[in-house]
mmCIF file of C-alpha atoms and ligand atoms in Angstrom:
data_model
loop_
_atom_site.group_PDB
_atom_site.id
_atom_site.type_symbol
_atom_site.label_atom_id
_atom_site.label_comp_id
_atom_site.label_asym_id
_atom_site.label_seq_id
_atom_site.Cartn_x
_atom_site.Cartn_y
_atom_site.Cartn_z
ATOM 1 C CA UNK L 1 -19.477 -5.966 -3.179
ATOM 2 C CA UNK L 2 -19.741 -3.358 -0.434
ATOM 3 C CA UNK L 3 -22.962 -2.095 -1.998
ATOM 4 C CA UNK L 4 -24.615 -5.236 -3.341
ATOM 5 C CA UNK L 5 -23.362 -7.995 -1.054
ATOM 6 C CA UNK L 6 -22.088 -6.382 2.157
ATOM 7 C CA UNK L 7 -22.129 -9.781 3.876
ATOM 8 C CA UNK L 8 -21.702 -12.803 1.608
ATOM 9 C CA UNK L 9 -20.768 -16.448 1.995
ATOM 10 C CA UNK L 10 -17.671 -17.670 0.165
ATOM 11 C CA UNK L 11 -18.341 -21.364 -0.596
ATOM 12 C CA UNK L 12 -14.805 -21.910 -1.722
ATOM 13 C CA UNK L 13 -13.074 -20.702 1.451
ATOM 14 C CA UNK L 14 -16.073 -21.466 3.697
ATOM 15 C CA UNK L 15 -16.330 -18.121 5.399
ATOM 16 C CA UNK L 16 -18.504 -14.998 5.584
ATOM 17 C CA UNK L 17 -16.927 -11.999 3.872
ATOM 18 C CA UNK L 18 -17.830 -8.648 5.418
ATOM 19 C CA UNK L 19 -17.085 -5.469 3.487
ATOM 20 C CA UNK L 20 -18.719 -2.426 5.088
ATOM 21 C CA UNK L 21 -16.997 -0.139 7.547
ATOM 22 C CA UNK L 22 -19.746 -0.260 10.190
ATOM 23 C CA UNK L 23 -19.896 -4.060 10.129
ATOM 24 C CA UNK L 24 -16.110 -4.459 10.285
ATOM 25 C CA UNK L 25 -16.088 -2.024 13.199
ATOM 26 C CA UNK L 26 -18.787 -3.977 15.026
ATOM 27 C CA UNK L 27 -16.916 -7.279 14.572
ATOM 28 C CA UNK L 28 -13.564 -5.954 15.773
ATOM 29 C CA UNK L 29 -15.197 -4.205 18.690
ATOM 30 C CA UNK L 30 -16.895 -7.351 20.027
ATOM 31 C CA UNK L 31 -14.303 -10.085 20.671
ATOM 32 C CA UNK L 32 -16.757 -12.033 22.826
ATOM 33 C CA UNK L 33 -19.045 -12.691 19.863
ATOM 34 C CA UNK L 34 -16.297 -12.627 17.225
ATOM 35 C CA UNK L 35 -13.355 -14.544 18.644
ATOM 36 C CA UNK L 36 -9.776 -14.683 17.308
ATOM 37 C CA UNK L 37 -9.375 -18.326 18.356
ATOM 38 C CA UNK L 38 -9.372 -20.639 15.268
ATOM 39 C CA UNK L 39 -10.008 -23.650 17.550
ATOM 40 C CA UNK L 40 -13.644 -22.499 17.812
ATOM 41 C CA UNK L 41 -14.207 -22.742 14.060
ATOM 42 C CA UNK L 42 -16.350 -25.558 12.739
ATOM 43 C CA UNK L 43 -14.859 -25.408 9.235
ATOM 44 C CA UNK L 44 -11.128 -25.269 10.011
ATOM 45 C CA UNK L 45 -9.244 -28.576 10.281
ATOM 46 C CA UNK L 46 -6.433 -28.074 12.743
ATOM 47 C CA UNK L 47 -3.766 -30.683 13.495
ATOM 48 C CA UNK L 48 -4.116 -32.516 16.853
ATOM 49 C CA UNK L 49 -3.171 -30.283 19.782
ATOM 50 C CA UNK L 50 0.255 -31.807 20.415
ATOM 51 C CA UNK L 51 1.215 -31.202 16.770
ATOM 52 C CA UNK L 52 0.058 -27.584 16.598
ATOM 53 C CA UNK L 53 2.490 -24.753 15.961
ATOM 54 C CA UNK L 54 3.416 -22.543 18.958
ATOM 55 C CA UNK L 55 1.918 -19.693 16.846
ATOM 56 C CA UNK L 56 -1.451 -21.041 18.067
ATOM 57 C CA UNK L 57 -0.440 -20.003 21.589
ATOM 58 C CA UNK L 58 0.041 -16.317 20.814
ATOM 59 C CA UNK L 59 -1.923 -13.163 21.630
ATOM 60 C CA UNK L 60 -3.034 -12.914 17.994
ATOM 61 C CA UNK L 61 -5.082 -16.116 18.275
ATOM 62 C CA UNK L 62 -6.406 -15.863 21.848
ATOM 63 C CA UNK L 63 -8.984 -13.715 23.600
ATOM 64 C CA UNK L 64 -9.879 -12.348 27.015
ATOM 65 C CA UNK L 65 -7.596 -12.593 30.036
ATOM 66 C CA UNK L 66 -5.136 -14.861 28.323
ATOM 67 C CA UNK L 67 -4.722 -12.399 25.469
ATOM 68 C CA UNK L 68 -4.179 -9.531 27.912
ATOM 69 C CA UNK L 69 -1.640 -11.513 29.954
ATOM 70 C CA UNK L 70 0.370 -12.340 26.810
ATOM 71 C CA UNK L 71 0.224 -8.838 25.380
ATOM 72 C CA UNK L 72 1.191 -7.359 28.756
ATOM 73 C CA UNK L 73 4.577 -9.129 28.668
ATOM 74 C CA UNK L 74 5.991 -6.884 25.918
ATOM 75 C CA UNK L 75 3.575 -3.964 25.745
ATOM 76 C CA UNK L 76 5.977 -1.463 27.297
ATOM 77 C CA UNK L 77 8.602 -2.209 24.689
ATOM 78 C CA UNK L 78 6.303 -1.155 21.861
ATOM 79 C CA UNK L 79 4.933 2.082 23.311
ATOM 80 C CA UNK L 80 5.563 5.117 21.081
ATOM 81 C CA UNK L 81 7.978 6.687 23.578
ATOM 82 C CA UNK L 82 10.045 3.518 23.968
ATOM 83 C CA UNK L 83 10.207 3.118 20.195
ATOM 84 C CA UNK L 84 11.058 6.792 19.625
ATOM 85 C CA UNK L 85 14.177 6.345 21.778
ATOM 86 C CA UNK L 86 15.576 4.027 19.121
ATOM 87 C CA UNK L 87 15.038 6.356 16.135
ATOM 88 C CA UNK L 88 18.721 7.260 15.717
ATOM 89 C CA UNK L 89 19.740 3.611 15.426
ATOM 90 C CA UNK L 90 16.959 2.904 12.924
ATOM 91 C CA UNK L 91 18.111 5.880 10.815
ATOM 92 C CA UNK L 92 21.607 4.437 10.792
ATOM 93 C CA UNK L 93 20.321 1.053 9.616
ATOM 94 C CA UNK L 94 18.349 2.725 6.794
ATOM 95 C CA UNK L 95 21.336 4.803 5.691
ATOM 96 C CA UNK L 96 23.686 1.786 5.661
ATOM 97 C CA UNK L 97 21.272 -0.233 3.575
ATOM 98 C CA UNK L 98 20.845 2.532 1.018
ATOM 99 C CA UNK L 99 24.601 3.116 0.786
ATOM 100 C CA UNK L 100 24.903 -0.494 -0.306
ATOM 101 C CA UNK L 101 21.768 -0.567 -2.438
ATOM 102 C CA UNK L 102 21.904 2.391 -4.804
ATOM 103 C CA UNK L 103 24.073 1.191 -7.642
ATOM 104 C CA UNK L 104 24.308 3.177 -10.855
ATOM 105 C CA UNK L 105 21.169 5.060 -9.742
ATOM 106 C CA UNK L 106 19.056 1.905 -9.759
ATOM 107 C CA UNK L 107 17.697 -0.254 -7.000
ATOM 108 C CA UNK L 108 14.805 -2.518 -6.169
ATOM 109 C CA UNK L 109 12.772 -0.893 -3.413
ATOM 110 C CA UNK L 110 11.594 -4.237 -2.049
ATOM 111 C CA UNK L 111 14.669 -6.467 -2.237
ATOM 112 C CA UNK L 112 17.283 -3.837 -1.474
ATOM 113 C CA UNK L 113 15.429 -1.883 1.173
ATOM 114 C CA UNK L 114 11.802 -2.483 2.172
ATOM 115 C CA UNK L 115 12.466 -6.138 2.976
ATOM 116 C CA UNK L 116 15.793 -5.990 4.834
ATOM 117 C CA UNK L 117 15.036 -2.783 6.777
ATOM 118 C CA UNK L 118 12.194 -3.986 9.072
ATOM 119 C CA UNK L 119 13.836 -7.386 9.433
ATOM 120 C CA UNK L 120 17.080 -5.878 10.684
ATOM 121 C CA UNK L 121 15.068 -3.655 13.062
ATOM 122 C CA UNK L 122 13.008 -6.493 14.541
ATOM 123 C CA UNK L 123 16.051 -8.796 14.662
ATOM 124 C CA UNK L 124 17.877 -6.158 16.720
ATOM 125 C CA UNK L 125 14.910 -5.645 19.036
ATOM 126 C CA UNK L 126 14.544 -9.390 19.527
ATOM 127 C CA UNK L 127 18.280 -9.880 19.825
ATOM 128 C CA UNK L 128 18.968 -12.299 16.962
ATOM 129 C CA UNK L 129 21.654 -11.891 14.272
ATOM 130 C CA UNK L 130 20.242 -10.019 11.290
ATOM 131 C CA UNK L 131 22.543 -12.079 9.021
ATOM 132 C CA UNK L 132 20.017 -14.882 9.485
ATOM 133 C CA UNK L 133 17.512 -12.852 7.481
ATOM 134 C CA UNK L 134 17.389 -15.001 4.343
ATOM 135 C CA UNK L 135 15.978 -17.722 6.595
ATOM 136 C CA UNK L 136 13.548 -15.289 8.258
ATOM 137 C CA UNK L 137 12.220 -14.331 4.867
ATOM 138 C CA UNK L 138 11.633 -17.917 3.809
ATOM 139 C CA UNK L 139 9.916 -18.772 7.097
ATOM 140 C CA UNK L 140 7.786 -15.620 7.167
ATOM 141 C CA UNK L 141 6.699 -15.874 3.554
ATOM 142 C CA UNK L 142 5.711 -19.495 4.043
ATOM 143 C CA UNK L 143 3.712 -18.686 7.159
ATOM 144 C CA UNK L 144 1.689 -15.874 5.522
ATOM 145 C CA UNK L 145 1.204 -17.721 2.231
ATOM 146 C CA UNK L 146 -2.371 -18.671 1.307
ATOM 147 C CA UNK L 147 -2.782 -21.326 -1.379
ATOM 148 C CA UNK L 148 -4.579 -20.397 -4.590
ATOM 149 C CA UNK L 149 -4.677 -24.013 -5.746
ATOM 150 C CA UNK L 150 -7.088 -25.875 -3.429
ATOM 151 C CA UNK L 151 -6.609 -29.370 -4.882
ATOM 152 C CA UNK L 152 -5.845 -32.065 -2.315
ATOM 153 C CA UNK L 153 -2.249 -32.509 -3.433
ATOM 154 C CA UNK L 154 -1.546 -28.761 -3.357
ATOM 155 C CA UNK L 155 -3.181 -28.394 0.067
ATOM 156 C CA UNK L 156 -1.108 -31.240 1.448
ATOM 157 C CA UNK L 157 2.110 -29.759 0.070
ATOM 158 C CA UNK L 158 1.163 -26.369 1.498
ATOM 159 C CA UNK L 159 0.442 -27.818 4.952
ATOM 160 C CA UNK L 160 3.764 -29.635 4.881
ATOM 161 C CA UNK L 161 5.615 -26.421 4.007
ATOM 162 C CA UNK L 162 3.866 -24.582 6.838
ATOM 163 C CA UNK L 163 4.597 -27.350 9.324
ATOM 164 C CA UNK L 164 8.245 -27.464 8.317
ATOM 165 C CA UNK L 165 8.699 -23.673 8.515
ATOM 166 C CA UNK L 166 7.013 -23.583 11.886
ATOM 167 C CA UNK L 167 9.202 -26.401 13.273
ATOM 168 C CA UNK L 168 12.397 -24.810 12.009
ATOM 169 C CA UNK L 169 11.447 -21.454 13.449
ATOM 170 C CA UNK L 170 10.540 -23.014 16.812
ATOM 171 C CA UNK L 171 13.872 -24.831 16.916
ATOM 172 C CA UNK L 172 15.706 -21.623 16.084
ATOM 173 C CA UNK L 173 14.082 -19.678 18.923
ATOM 174 C CA UNK L 174 14.294 -22.562 21.400
ATOM 175 C CA UNK L 175 18.046 -22.215 21.334
ATOM 176 C CA UNK L 176 17.945 -18.404 21.644
ATOM 177 C CA UNK L 177 15.552 -18.520 24.623
ATOM 178 C CA UNK L 178 17.840 -20.976 26.427
ATOM 179 C CA UNK L 179 20.846 -18.753 25.800
ATOM 180 C CA UNK L 180 19.074 -15.631 27.164
ATOM 181 C CA UNK L 181 17.783 -17.475 30.228
ATOM 182 C CA UNK L 182 21.445 -18.204 31.045
ATOM 183 C CA UNK L 183 22.787 -14.820 29.993
ATOM 184 C CA UNK L 184 20.250 -11.954 29.945
ATOM 185 C CA UNK L 185 20.694 -8.978 27.593
ATOM 186 C CA UNK L 186 18.795 -5.799 26.753
ATOM 187 C CA UNK L 187 16.482 -7.389 24.187
ATOM 188 C CA UNK L 188 12.989 -8.804 23.723
ATOM 189 C CA UNK L 189 14.046 -12.457 23.838
ATOM 190 C CA UNK L 190 15.391 -11.793 27.338
ATOM 191 C CA UNK L 191 12.040 -10.241 28.374
ATOM 192 C CA UNK L 192 10.238 -13.304 27.020
ATOM 193 C CA UNK L 193 12.713 -15.784 28.580
ATOM 194 C CA UNK L 194 12.334 -14.044 31.963
ATOM 195 C CA UNK L 195 8.534 -14.173 31.782
ATOM 196 C CA UNK L 196 8.829 -17.900 31.050
ATOM 197 C CA UNK L 197 11.200 -18.515 33.954
ATOM 198 C CA UNK L 198 8.749 -16.712 36.273
ATOM 199 C CA UNK L 199 5.884 -18.873 34.956
ATOM 200 C CA UNK L 200 4.125 -15.900 33.377
ATOM 201 C CA UNK L 201 4.447 -17.730 30.066
ATOM 202 C CA UNK L 202 4.475 -21.437 29.244
ATOM 203 C CA UNK L 203 7.321 -22.792 27.131
ATOM 204 C CA UNK L 204 5.051 -22.982 24.063
ATOM 205 C CA UNK L 205 3.796 -19.442 24.614
ATOM 206 C CA UNK L 206 7.367 -18.134 24.848
ATOM 207 C CA UNK L 207 8.295 -19.829 21.576
ATOM 208 C CA UNK L 208 5.126 -18.636 19.841
ATOM 209 C CA UNK L 209 5.838 -15.116 21.090
ATOM 210 C CA UNK L 210 9.239 -14.934 19.378
ATOM 211 C CA UNK L 211 7.810 -16.427 16.189
ATOM 212 C CA UNK L 212 4.901 -13.989 16.111
ATOM 213 C CA UNK L 213 7.075 -10.924 16.654
ATOM 214 C CA UNK L 214 9.457 -11.929 13.895
ATOM 215 C CA UNK L 215 6.741 -12.743 11.372
ATOM 216 C CA UNK L 216 4.180 -10.000 12.217
ATOM 217 C CA UNK L 217 6.755 -7.276 11.937
ATOM 218 C CA UNK L 218 8.417 -7.932 8.658
ATOM 219 C CA UNK L 219 6.312 -8.790 5.608
ATOM 220 C CA UNK L 220 3.701 -6.243 6.706
ATOM 221 C CA UNK L 221 6.135 -3.340 7.043
ATOM 222 C CA UNK L 222 7.909 -4.338 3.815
ATOM 223 C CA UNK L 223 4.586 -3.958 2.044
ATOM 224 C CA UNK L 224 3.751 -0.660 3.724
ATOM 225 C CA UNK L 225 7.012 0.853 2.440
ATOM 226 C CA UNK L 226 6.570 -0.799 -0.977
ATOM 227 C CA UNK L 227 2.950 0.311 -1.257
ATOM 228 C CA UNK L 228 3.896 3.849 -0.202
ATOM 229 C CA UNK L 229 6.481 4.068 -2.968
ATOM 230 C CA UNK L 230 3.952 2.674 -5.400
ATOM 231 C CA UNK L 231 1.272 5.237 -4.427
ATOM 232 C CA UNK L 232 3.673 8.168 -4.415
ATOM 233 C CA UNK L 233 5.343 7.376 -7.737
ATOM 234 C CA UNK L 234 1.865 7.008 -9.265
ATOM 235 C CA UNK L 235 0.875 10.430 -7.840
ATOM 236 C CA UNK L 236 3.822 12.751 -8.624
ATOM 237 C CA UNK L 237 2.144 15.847 -7.136
ATOM 238 C CA UNK L 238 1.645 14.023 -3.838
ATOM 239 C CA UNK L 239 5.283 12.907 -3.897
ATOM 240 C CA UNK L 240 6.381 16.477 -4.507
ATOM 241 C CA UNK L 241 4.273 17.789 -1.612
ATOM 242 C CA UNK L 242 5.728 15.219 0.773
ATOM 243 C CA UNK L 243 9.261 15.927 -0.384
ATOM 244 C CA UNK L 244 8.939 19.690 -0.032
ATOM 245 C CA UNK L 245 7.367 19.279 3.408
ATOM 246 C CA UNK L 246 3.990 20.854 2.615
ATOM 247 C CA UNK L 247 2.299 17.636 3.760
ATOM 248 C CA UNK L 248 3.817 15.521 6.514
ATOM 249 C CA UNK L 249 5.108 12.095 5.715
ATOM 250 C CA UNK L 250 3.120 10.755 8.681
ATOM 251 C CA UNK L 251 -0.131 11.919 7.093
ATOM 252 C CA UNK L 252 0.848 10.376 3.738
ATOM 253 C CA UNK L 253 1.666 7.045 5.431
ATOM 254 C CA UNK L 254 -1.804 6.975 7.050
ATOM 255 C CA UNK L 255 -3.347 7.414 3.608
ATOM 256 C CA UNK L 256 -1.238 4.550 2.223
ATOM 257 C CA UNK L 257 -2.478 2.373 5.093
ATOM 258 C CA UNK L 258 -6.027 3.219 4.028
ATOM 259 C CA UNK L 259 -5.666 3.258 0.252
ATOM 260 C CA UNK L 260 -3.367 0.257 -0.175
ATOM 261 C CA UNK L 261 -3.703 -1.580 3.137
ATOM 262 C CA UNK L 262 -0.846 -4.076 3.604
ATOM 263 C CA UNK L 263 -3.161 -6.329 5.644
ATOM 264 C CA UNK L 264 -6.364 -6.668 3.648
ATOM 265 C CA UNK L 265 -8.369 -9.069 5.782
ATOM 266 C CA UNK L 266 -8.584 -10.657 9.242
ATOM 267 C CA UNK L 267 -10.476 -13.698 10.505
ATOM 268 C CA UNK L 268 -12.867 -14.103 13.420
ATOM 269 C CA UNK L 269 -15.052 -16.991 14.614
ATOM 270 C CA UNK L 270 -18.664 -16.449 15.712
ATOM 271 C CA UNK L 271 -19.009 -17.801 19.275
ATOM 272 C CA UNK L 272 -22.832 -17.727 19.164
ATOM 273 C CA UNK L 273 -25.540 -17.346 16.509
ATOM 274 C CA UNK L 274 -25.521 -13.731 15.396
ATOM 275 C CA UNK L 275 -27.256 -11.603 12.787
ATOM 276 C CA UNK L 276 -25.248 -9.331 10.555
ATOM 277 C CA UNK L 277 -27.129 -7.036 8.160
ATOM 278 C CA UNK L 278 -30.053 -9.469 8.098
ATOM 279 C CA UNK L 279 -27.857 -12.532 7.527
ATOM 280 C CA UNK L 280 -27.881 -15.362 10.095
ATOM 281 C CA UNK L 281 -24.411 -16.467 11.074
ATOM 282 C CA UNK L 282 -24.016 -19.663 13.121
ATOM 283 C CA UNK L 283 -21.722 -20.334 16.054
ATOM 284 C CA UNK L 284 -18.444 -21.737 14.721
ATOM 285 C CA UNK L 285 -18.695 -19.904 11.368
ATOM 286 C CA UNK L 286 -15.626 -18.051 10.132
ATOM 287 C CA UNK L 287 -16.190 -14.341 9.534
ATOM 288 C CA UNK L 288 -13.687 -12.334 7.473
ATOM 289 C CA UNK L 289 -13.729 -8.564 8.016
ATOM 290 C CA UNK L 290 -12.166 -7.006 4.901
ATOM 291 C CA UNK L 291 -10.124 -4.063 6.164
ATOM 292 C CA UNK L 292 -9.156 -3.052 2.638
ATOM 293 C CA UNK L 293 -12.821 -2.812 1.562
ATOM 294 C CA UNK L 294 -13.959 -1.003 4.722
ATOM 295 C CA UNK L 295 -11.107 1.452 4.201
ATOM 296 C CA UNK L 296 -12.755 2.517 0.940
ATOM 297 C CA UNK L 297 -16.302 2.803 2.274
ATOM 298 C CA UNK L 298 -17.838 5.996 0.883
ATOM 299 C CA UNK L 299 -20.052 6.382 3.969
ATOM 300 C CA UNK L 300 -16.934 7.152 5.992
ATOM 301 C CA UNK L 301 -14.321 8.421 3.515
ATOM 302 C CA UNK L 302 -15.131 11.150 0.993
ATOM 303 C CA UNK L 303 -14.019 10.136 -2.531
ATOM 304 C CA UNK L 304 -12.643 6.854 -1.172
ATOM 305 C CA UNK L 305 -11.008 5.905 -4.483
ATOM 306 C CA UNK L 306 -8.792 8.991 -4.394
ATOM 307 C CA UNK L 307 -5.325 8.927 -2.863
ATOM 308 C CA UNK L 308 -5.276 12.070 -0.694
ATOM 309 C CA UNK L 309 -2.200 12.438 1.454
ATOM 310 C CA UNK L 310 -3.736 15.190 3.607
ATOM 311 C CA UNK L 311 -6.940 13.297 4.420
ATOM 312 C CA UNK L 312 -8.064 14.157 7.939
ATOM 313 C CA UNK L 313 -9.499 12.585 9.933
ATOM 314 C CA UNK L 314 -8.436 9.223 8.542
ATOM 315 C CA UNK L 315 -9.958 6.530 10.789
ATOM 316 C CA UNK L 316 -8.726 3.593 8.681
ATOM 317 C CA UNK L 317 -8.471 -0.014 9.833
ATOM 318 C CA UNK L 318 -4.930 -0.539 8.488
ATOM 319 C CA UNK L 319 -3.734 -1.749 11.893
ATOM 320 C CA UNK L 320 -7.064 -3.303 12.889
ATOM 321 C CA UNK L 321 -9.085 -2.041 15.857
ATOM 322 C CA UNK L 322 -10.006 -3.045 19.386
ATOM 323 C CA UNK L 323 -8.130 -5.403 21.721
ATOM 324 C CA UNK L 324 -5.990 -6.870 18.932
ATOM 325 C CA UNK L 325 -5.033 -3.460 17.506
ATOM 326 C CA UNK L 326 -1.533 -3.876 16.091
ATOM 327 C CA UNK L 327 1.035 -3.972 18.858
ATOM 328 C CA UNK L 328 3.715 -2.881 16.395
ATOM 329 C CA UNK L 329 1.820 0.138 14.980
ATOM 330 C CA UNK L 330 4.122 2.768 16.556
ATOM 331 C CA UNK L 331 7.159 0.832 15.332
ATOM 332 C CA UNK L 332 5.745 0.332 11.823
ATOM 333 C CA UNK L 333 4.838 4.029 11.549
ATOM 334 C CA UNK L 334 8.320 5.052 12.600
ATOM 335 C CA UNK L 335 9.981 2.596 10.219
ATOM 336 C CA UNK L 336 7.840 3.909 7.356
ATOM 337 C CA UNK L 337 8.719 7.525 8.166
ATOM 338 C CA UNK L 338 12.445 6.866 8.531
ATOM 339 C CA UNK L 339 12.562 4.509 5.556
ATOM 340 C CA UNK L 340 10.740 6.824 3.160
ATOM 341 C CA UNK L 341 12.717 9.864 4.274
ATOM 342 C CA UNK L 342 15.956 7.981 3.679
ATOM 343 C CA UNK L 343 14.781 6.960 0.200
ATOM 344 C CA UNK L 344 13.759 10.526 -0.671
ATOM 345 C CA UNK L 345 17.034 11.972 0.584
ATOM 346 C CA UNK L 346 19.116 9.763 -1.653
ATOM 347 C CA UNK L 347 17.169 9.846 -4.873
ATOM 348 C CA UNK L 348 16.860 13.145 -6.732
ATOM 349 C CA UNK L 349 14.132 11.814 -9.016
ATOM 350 C CA UNK L 350 12.287 8.707 -8.093
ATOM 351 C CA UNK L 351 10.709 6.954 -11.003
ATOM 352 C CA UNK L 352 9.305 3.524 -11.308
ATOM 353 C CA UNK L 353 10.865 1.458 -14.064
ATOM 354 C CA UNK L 354 8.311 0.183 -16.558
ATOM 355 C CA UNK L 355 7.984 -3.499 -15.684
ATOM 356 C CA UNK L 356 4.654 -4.987 -14.643
ATOM 357 C CA UNK L 357 4.291 -5.565 -10.918
ATOM 358 C CA UNK L 358 3.885 -9.015 -9.381
ATOM 359 C CA UNK L 359 1.524 -9.216 -6.381
ATOM 360 C CA UNK L 360 2.609 -10.928 -3.164
ATOM 361 C CA UNK L 361 1.264 -14.538 -3.077
ATOM 362 C CA UNK L 362 -1.160 -14.178 -0.203
ATOM 363 C CA UNK L 363 -4.901 -13.543 0.003
ATOM 364 C CA UNK L 364 -4.639 -11.210 2.980
ATOM 365 C CA UNK L 365 -1.285 -9.464 2.539
ATOM 366 C CA UNK L 366 -1.286 -6.778 -0.119
ATOM 367 C CA UNK L 367 1.862 -5.625 -1.844
ATOM 368 C CA UNK L 368 4.243 -6.296 -4.693
ATOM 369 C CA UNK L 369 7.180 -8.718 -4.942
ATOM 370 C CA UNK L 370 9.503 -6.245 -6.633
ATOM 371 C CA UNK L 371 9.556 -2.518 -7.259
ATOM 372 C CA UNK L 372 12.525 -1.300 -9.285
ATOM 373 C CA UNK L 373 13.194 2.443 -9.352
ATOM 374 C CA UNK L 374 15.820 4.738 -10.767
HETATM 375 C C1 HEM K 1 -1.776 -7.215 15.036
HETATM 376 C C2 HEM K 1 -1.252 -4.874 10.831
HETATM 377 C C3 HEM K 1 3.460 -4.193 11.751
HETATM 378 C C4 HEM K 1 3.043 -6.948 15.675
HETATM 379 C C5 HEM K 1 -2.041 -6.596 13.845
HETATM 380 C C6 HEM K 1 -3.354 -6.462 13.262
HETATM 381 C C7 HEM K 1 -3.205 -5.819 12.080
HETATM 382 C C8 HEM K 1 -1.797 -5.532 11.912
HETATM 383 C C9 HEM K 1 -4.286 -5.470 11.076
HETATM 384 C C10 HEM K 1 -4.670 -6.936 13.876
HETATM 385 C C11 HEM K 1 -4.816 -8.436 13.846
HETATM 386 C C12 HEM K 1 -6.181 -8.881 14.349
HETATM 387 O O1 HEM K 1 -6.979 -8.068 14.824
HETATM 388 O O2 HEM K 1 -6.479 -10.088 14.240
HETATM 389 C C13 HEM K 1 0.069 -4.499 10.722
HETATM 390 C C14 HEM K 1 0.604 -3.706 9.642
HETATM 391 C C15 HEM K 1 1.935 -3.517 9.907
HETATM 392 C C16 HEM K 1 2.235 -4.187 11.152
HETATM 393 C C17 HEM K 1 -0.198 -3.196 8.449
HETATM 394 C C18 HEM K 1 2.973 -2.759 9.141
HETATM 395 C C19 HEM K 1 2.721 -1.885 8.281
HETATM 396 C C20 HEM K 1 3.747 -4.829 12.915
HETATM 397 C C21 HEM K 1 5.031 -4.799 13.578
HETATM 398 C C22 HEM K 1 4.909 -5.589 14.680
HETATM 399 C C23 HEM K 1 3.553 -6.103 14.715
HETATM 400 C C24 HEM K 1 6.254 -4.004 13.112
HETATM 401 C C25 HEM K 1 5.948 -5.859 15.718
HETATM 402 C C26 HEM K 1 6.861 -6.635 15.734
HETATM 403 C C27 HEM K 1 1.712 -7.271 15.807
HETATM 404 C C28 HEM K 1 1.197 -8.128 16.877
HETATM 405 C C29 HEM K 1 -0.194 -8.194 16.693
HETATM 406 C C30 HEM K 1 -0.504 -7.391 15.514
HETATM 407 C C31 HEM K 1 2.013 -8.800 17.968
HETATM 408 C C32 HEM K 1 -1.210 -8.960 17.551
HETATM 409 C C33 HEM K 1 -1.785 -8.024 18.578
HETATM 410 C C34 HEM K 1 -2.838 -8.693 19.438
HETATM 411 O O3 HEM K 1 -3.342 -9.769 19.088
HETATM 412 O O4 HEM K 1 -3.157 -8.132 20.510
HETATM 413 N N1 HEM K 1 -1.107 -5.995 13.006
HETATM 414 N N2 HEM K 1 1.082 -4.779 11.600
HETATM 415 N N3 HEM K 1 2.876 -5.611 13.632
HETATM 416 N N4 HEM K 1 0.668 -6.848 15.013
HETATM 417 FE FE1 HEM K 1 0.857 -5.731 13.382
#
């Protein structure tokens, strides 16, 4: 695709797929021409404004000053130094989970660890009880799901599921925001509630904020840890080198982000007619930069199909690029480091059990549903 059809129209999903590194870079670097706001798309049917999810009011789906105002509310919380101060607590969470998980030498990397770990972390940062995590999982999975069956009945059922998950999640956070406005604590919901009470955020924006942070930070990090275990068990020499310290775990995690990117694709809307590699794109068209494909572009990465844990430099798009560059990247990197170290410490030999792997049901999230090891 990258070679023969670097920019191609997908009739089924009604969008332009873009595969090459340079083109993906250009799109992410130019938010004025390639907007993140789905309301500008001519092919996306959104519900009427008063029925839209608060997720529509988040930094992820806005541009320009509004985006910067929203992002500015929590930016300090996610800076590497602020996150690093919480490392000891995150290590404790990882150790507790593994104490419970490893039973008779067997565990499922996803269910027993890679899923609960980032959820407990983000729940603590937000200030919500991590015991509510079965609900978080259901809501998050529904919100990142993309339907494979595009029949009318299936689409309707899918939209209903999304609407329901979004309403439940909004209701859940509504209550938490009220509680923090009355009684502030040292957590992100308090920061968001305060910004709302000072009119730096509307009520909808505050709700969307909580929803975005919960959802953005969990399925993605689950898949980074899962994909890392998958890459390393498939490359025993690499695993050995990470475990004996000859290559840093940080470097290996960057290569996992490139080689098996948990977020495979993003979406942008052309705000004006634009030409991309000789193809005319109209205003309102949806453009999909494929991070996973660009991350294997041979013009930028030598032997792109090889998993090389000491690749340097490694300018992958795993966390995107530009103004929307992942806010949680420092947190996700730290969770991956702590999580993988904890797994390596406890297991003398890590081997994947022979079952076939089931991919996550989403077109843009890449990972597996289960990953049993012993
Ligand atoms: C944005 C990936 C973890 C919060 C993004 C984007 C990517 C991404 C590719 C860019 C979206 C775009 O340009 O449209 C990932 C991956 C993760 C991860 C692969 C884990 C391995 C997290 C975590 C959080 C988080 C832990 C924090 C709770 C966000 C937010 C944005 C974002 C709020 C929107 C930023 C903006 O619009 O300015 N992420 N993410 N992510 N991520 Fe992450």
